[in-house]
CSV table of C-alpha atoms in Angstrom, one decimal:
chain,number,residue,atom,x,y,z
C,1,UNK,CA,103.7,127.2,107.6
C,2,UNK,CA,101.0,124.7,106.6
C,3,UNK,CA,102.5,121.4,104.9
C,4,UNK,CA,102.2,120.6,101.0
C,5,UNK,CA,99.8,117.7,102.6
C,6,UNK,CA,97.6,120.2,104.2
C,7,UNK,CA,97.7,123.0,101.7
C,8,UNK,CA,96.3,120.5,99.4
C,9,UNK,CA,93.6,119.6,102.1
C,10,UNK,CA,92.8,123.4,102.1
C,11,UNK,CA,92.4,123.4,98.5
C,12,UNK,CA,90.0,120.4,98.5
C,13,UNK,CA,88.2,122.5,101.7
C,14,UNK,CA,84.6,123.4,100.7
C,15,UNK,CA,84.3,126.4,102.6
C,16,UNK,CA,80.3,126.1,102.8
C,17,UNK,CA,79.8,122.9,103.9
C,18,UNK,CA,83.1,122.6,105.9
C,19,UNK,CA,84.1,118.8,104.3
C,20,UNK,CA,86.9,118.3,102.3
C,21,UNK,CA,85.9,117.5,98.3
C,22,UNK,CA,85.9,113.8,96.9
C,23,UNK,CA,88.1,113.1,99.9
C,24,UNK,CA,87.5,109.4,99.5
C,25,UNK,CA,88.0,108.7,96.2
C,26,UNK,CA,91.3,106.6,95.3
C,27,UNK,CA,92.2,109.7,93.0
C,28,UNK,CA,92.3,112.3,96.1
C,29,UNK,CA,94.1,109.4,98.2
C,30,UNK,CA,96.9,109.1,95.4
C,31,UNK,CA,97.6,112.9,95.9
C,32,UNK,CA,97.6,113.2,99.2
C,33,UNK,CA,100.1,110.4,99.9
C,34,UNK,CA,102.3,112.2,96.7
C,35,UNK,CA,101.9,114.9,98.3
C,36,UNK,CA,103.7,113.9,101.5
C,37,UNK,CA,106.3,112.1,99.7
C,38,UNK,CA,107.2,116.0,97.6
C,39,UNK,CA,106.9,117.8,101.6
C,40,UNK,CA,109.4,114.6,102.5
C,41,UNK,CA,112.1,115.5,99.2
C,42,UNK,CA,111.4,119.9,100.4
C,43,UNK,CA,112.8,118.1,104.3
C,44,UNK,CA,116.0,116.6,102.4
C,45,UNK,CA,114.7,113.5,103.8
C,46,UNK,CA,114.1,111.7,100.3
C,47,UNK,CA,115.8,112.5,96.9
C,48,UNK,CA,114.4,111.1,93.7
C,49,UNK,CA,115.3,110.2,90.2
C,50,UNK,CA,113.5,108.7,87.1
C,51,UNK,CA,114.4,105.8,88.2
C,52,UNK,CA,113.9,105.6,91.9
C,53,UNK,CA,113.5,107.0,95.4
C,54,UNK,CA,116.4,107.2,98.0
C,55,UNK,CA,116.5,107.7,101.6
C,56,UNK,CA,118.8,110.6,102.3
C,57,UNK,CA,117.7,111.3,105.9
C,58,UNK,CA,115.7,109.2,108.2
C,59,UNK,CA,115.6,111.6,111.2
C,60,UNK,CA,111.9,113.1,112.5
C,61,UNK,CA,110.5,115.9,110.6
C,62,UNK,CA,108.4,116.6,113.8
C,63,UNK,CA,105.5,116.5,111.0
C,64,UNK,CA,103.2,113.8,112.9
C,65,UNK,CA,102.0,113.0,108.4
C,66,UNK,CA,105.7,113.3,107.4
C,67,UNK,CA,107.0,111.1,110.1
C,68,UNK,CA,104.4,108.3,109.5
C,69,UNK,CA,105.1,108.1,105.8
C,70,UNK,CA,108.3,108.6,106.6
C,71,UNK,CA,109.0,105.4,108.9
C,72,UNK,CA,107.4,103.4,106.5
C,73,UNK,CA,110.0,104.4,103.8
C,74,UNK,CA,112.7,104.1,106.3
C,75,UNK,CA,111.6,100.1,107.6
C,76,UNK,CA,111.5,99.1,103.8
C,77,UNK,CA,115.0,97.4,102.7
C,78,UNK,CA,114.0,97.6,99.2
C,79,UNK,CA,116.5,100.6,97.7
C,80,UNK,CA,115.2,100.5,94.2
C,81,UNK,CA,111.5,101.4,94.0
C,82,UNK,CA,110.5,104.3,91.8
C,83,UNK,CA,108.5,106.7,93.5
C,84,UNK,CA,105.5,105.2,91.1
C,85,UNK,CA,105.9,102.1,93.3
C,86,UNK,CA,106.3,104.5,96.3
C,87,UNK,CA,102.7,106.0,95.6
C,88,UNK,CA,101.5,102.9,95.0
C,89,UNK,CA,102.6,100.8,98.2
C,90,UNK,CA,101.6,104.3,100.5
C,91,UNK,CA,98.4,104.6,98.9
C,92,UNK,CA,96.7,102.5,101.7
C,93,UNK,CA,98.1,105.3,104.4
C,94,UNK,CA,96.4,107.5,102.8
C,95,UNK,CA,93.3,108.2,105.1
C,96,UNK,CA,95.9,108.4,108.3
C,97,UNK,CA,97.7,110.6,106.1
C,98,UNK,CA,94.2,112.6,106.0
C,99,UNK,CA,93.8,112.4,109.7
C,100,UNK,CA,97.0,113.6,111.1
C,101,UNK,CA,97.4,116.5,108.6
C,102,UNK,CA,93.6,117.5,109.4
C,103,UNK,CA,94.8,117.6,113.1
C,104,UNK,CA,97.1,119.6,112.0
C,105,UNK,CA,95.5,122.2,110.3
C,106,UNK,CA,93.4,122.5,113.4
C,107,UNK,CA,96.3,122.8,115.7
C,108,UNK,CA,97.2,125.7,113.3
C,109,UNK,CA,94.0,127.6,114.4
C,110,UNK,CA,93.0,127.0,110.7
C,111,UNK,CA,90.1,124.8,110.4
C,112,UNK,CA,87.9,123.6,114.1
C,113,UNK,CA,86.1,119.8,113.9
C,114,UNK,CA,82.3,119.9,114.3
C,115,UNK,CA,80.6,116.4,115.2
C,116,UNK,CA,77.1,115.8,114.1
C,117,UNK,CA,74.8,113.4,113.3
C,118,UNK,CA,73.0,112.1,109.5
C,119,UNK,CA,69.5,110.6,109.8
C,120,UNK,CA,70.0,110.4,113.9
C,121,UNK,CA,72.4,107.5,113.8
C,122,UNK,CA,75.3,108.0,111.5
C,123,UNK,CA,77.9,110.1,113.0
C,124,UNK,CA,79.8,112.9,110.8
C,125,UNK,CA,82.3,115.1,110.6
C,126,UNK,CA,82.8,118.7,109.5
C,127,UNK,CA,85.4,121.0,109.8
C,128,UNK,CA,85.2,124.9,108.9
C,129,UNK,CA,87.2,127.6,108.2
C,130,UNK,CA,88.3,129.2,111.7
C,131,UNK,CA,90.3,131.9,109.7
C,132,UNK,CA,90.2,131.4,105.6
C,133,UNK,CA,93.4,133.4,104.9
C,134,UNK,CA,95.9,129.8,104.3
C,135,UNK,CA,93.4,128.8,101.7
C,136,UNK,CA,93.1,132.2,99.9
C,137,UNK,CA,96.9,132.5,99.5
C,138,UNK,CA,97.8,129.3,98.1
C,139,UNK,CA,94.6,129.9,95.7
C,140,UNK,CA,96.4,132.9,95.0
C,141,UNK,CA,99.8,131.5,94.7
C,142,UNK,CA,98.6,129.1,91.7
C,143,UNK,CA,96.7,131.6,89.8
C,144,UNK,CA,99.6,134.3,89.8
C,145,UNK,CA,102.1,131.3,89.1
C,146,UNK,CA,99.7,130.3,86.0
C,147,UNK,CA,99.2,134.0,85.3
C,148,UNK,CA,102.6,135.5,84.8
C,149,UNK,CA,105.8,134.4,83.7
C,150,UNK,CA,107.9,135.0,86.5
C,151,UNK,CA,110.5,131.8,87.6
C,152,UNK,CA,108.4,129.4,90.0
C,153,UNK,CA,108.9,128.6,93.3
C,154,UNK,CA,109.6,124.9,93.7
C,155,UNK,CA,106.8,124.2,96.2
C,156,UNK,CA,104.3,126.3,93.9
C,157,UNK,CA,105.0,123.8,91.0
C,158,UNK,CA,104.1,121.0,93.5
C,159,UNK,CA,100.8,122.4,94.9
C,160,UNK,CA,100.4,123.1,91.1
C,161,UNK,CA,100.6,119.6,89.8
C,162,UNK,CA,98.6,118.2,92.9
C,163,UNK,CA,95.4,120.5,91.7
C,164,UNK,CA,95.7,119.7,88.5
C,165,UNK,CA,95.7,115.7,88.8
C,166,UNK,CA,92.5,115.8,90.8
C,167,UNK,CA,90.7,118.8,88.5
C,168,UNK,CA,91.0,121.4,91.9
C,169,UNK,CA,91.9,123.9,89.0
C,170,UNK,CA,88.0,123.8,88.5
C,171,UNK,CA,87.4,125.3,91.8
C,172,UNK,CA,89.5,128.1,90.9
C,173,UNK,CA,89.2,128.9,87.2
C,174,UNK,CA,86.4,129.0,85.0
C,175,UNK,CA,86.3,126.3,82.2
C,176,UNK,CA,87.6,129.6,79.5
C,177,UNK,CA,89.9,130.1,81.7
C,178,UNK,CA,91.9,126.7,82.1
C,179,UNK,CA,91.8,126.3,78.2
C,180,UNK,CA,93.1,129.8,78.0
C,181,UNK,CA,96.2,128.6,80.5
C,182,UNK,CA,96.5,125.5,79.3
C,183,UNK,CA,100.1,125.3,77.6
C,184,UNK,CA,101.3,127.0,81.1
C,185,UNK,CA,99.7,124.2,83.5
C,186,UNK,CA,101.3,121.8,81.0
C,187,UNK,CA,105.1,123.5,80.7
C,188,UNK,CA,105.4,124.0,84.3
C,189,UNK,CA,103.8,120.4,85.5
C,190,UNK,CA,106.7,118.8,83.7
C,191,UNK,CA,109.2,120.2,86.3
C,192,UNK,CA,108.8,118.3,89.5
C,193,UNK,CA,109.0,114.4,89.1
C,194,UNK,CA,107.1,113.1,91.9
C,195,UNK,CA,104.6,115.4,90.3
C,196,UNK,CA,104.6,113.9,87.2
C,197,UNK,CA,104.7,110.6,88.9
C,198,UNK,CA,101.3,111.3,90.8
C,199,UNK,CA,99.6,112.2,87.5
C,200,UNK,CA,100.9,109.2,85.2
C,201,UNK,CA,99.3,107.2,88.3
C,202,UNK,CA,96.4,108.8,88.3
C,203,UNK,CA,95.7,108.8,84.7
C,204,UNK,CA,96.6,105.1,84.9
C,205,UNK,CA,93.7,104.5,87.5
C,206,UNK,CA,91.3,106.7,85.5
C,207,UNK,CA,91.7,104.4,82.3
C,208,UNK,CA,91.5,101.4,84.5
C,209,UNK,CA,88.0,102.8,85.6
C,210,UNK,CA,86.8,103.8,82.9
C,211,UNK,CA,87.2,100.2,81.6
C,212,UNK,CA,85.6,98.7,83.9
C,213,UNK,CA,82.1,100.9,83.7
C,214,UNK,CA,79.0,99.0,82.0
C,215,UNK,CA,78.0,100.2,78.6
């Protein structure tokens, strides 16, 4: 079974032109990193609080994205970061985060890795859908999640608050839609902290950019 870390890669996939939506932006990096860090508490290797993140574990997922985020939790002697500061100090693993979990997904016989060329001299990347059946069912796993009120699965709420800190929603509702579901998104984002952690980051890095813009 695909990781939280590469479901969310699937749900940034753009199926038409095989590359993964604003997979550089700082937002997207934030997530992906939180992401590993909620696969990491699913492994009982972390535990969390509102006040901090504890080892519990340090042994080898086998994940290749777990275990590198992992180790650097594991060489840190600092025992009283919150998992704000966690998100924060992983942030710059991020694209090797990206990377591993891509290679992943292509191991899985999920996505394949197409080299090509922009403008005959920059190299690029794609990768496209070898089988699309992963991304349809965790589409389909939020929207039944938002759409009834049966009792969540744990790793639903997580996927769940990962689309909604970087707007993915969008891809999968219509604007009506997401205003219509609203008070849902919001009850059920409120249960998972390392969810609510990524957002409160996120927000906080949206403000400090939107300060920064020229009027």
């Amino acid at each position: 079974m695909p990781t939280i870390a590469e479901e969310f890669l699937l749900l940034s996939h753009d199926e038409h032109s095989g590359r993964m939506l604003y997979a550089t932006q700082p937002i997207t990096q934030i997530a992906l990193v939180g992401a590993v860090l909620m696969d990491l508490a699913f492994c009982d290797r972390i535990d969390t609080d509102l006040q901090q993140l504890m080892l519990v574990d340090p042994a080898p997922t086998g994940e290749p994205a777990l275990d590198h985020i992992l180790g650097k939790i594991v060489e840190d002697k600092n025992e009283q970061r919150s998992i704000r500061d966690w998100i924060d100090r992983l942030a710059p693993e991020a694209e090797r985060v990206r990377e591993l979990s891509l290679q992943r997904l292509i191991e899985r016989g999920i996505l394949r890795e197409v080299e090509g060329r922009f403008l005959w001299a920059f190299s690029t990347r794609r990768y496209p859908m070898v089988d699309d059946k992963e991304q349809t069912e965790v589409k389909l796993r939020i929207a039944q999640l938002l759409m009834s009120d049966d009792i969540p699965e744990a790793r639903d709420i997580a996927i769940l608050n990962l689309a909604d800190a970087c707007g993915l929603l969008h891809e999968i509702f219509s604007n009506q839609e997401l205003s219509r579901l609203e008070e849902r998104i919001e009850q059920l984002t409120r249960m998972d902290l390392i969810g609510q952690a990524i957002s409160a980051t996120i927000d906080e890095l949206r403000a400090a950019l939107v300060t920064v813009v020229p009027r």
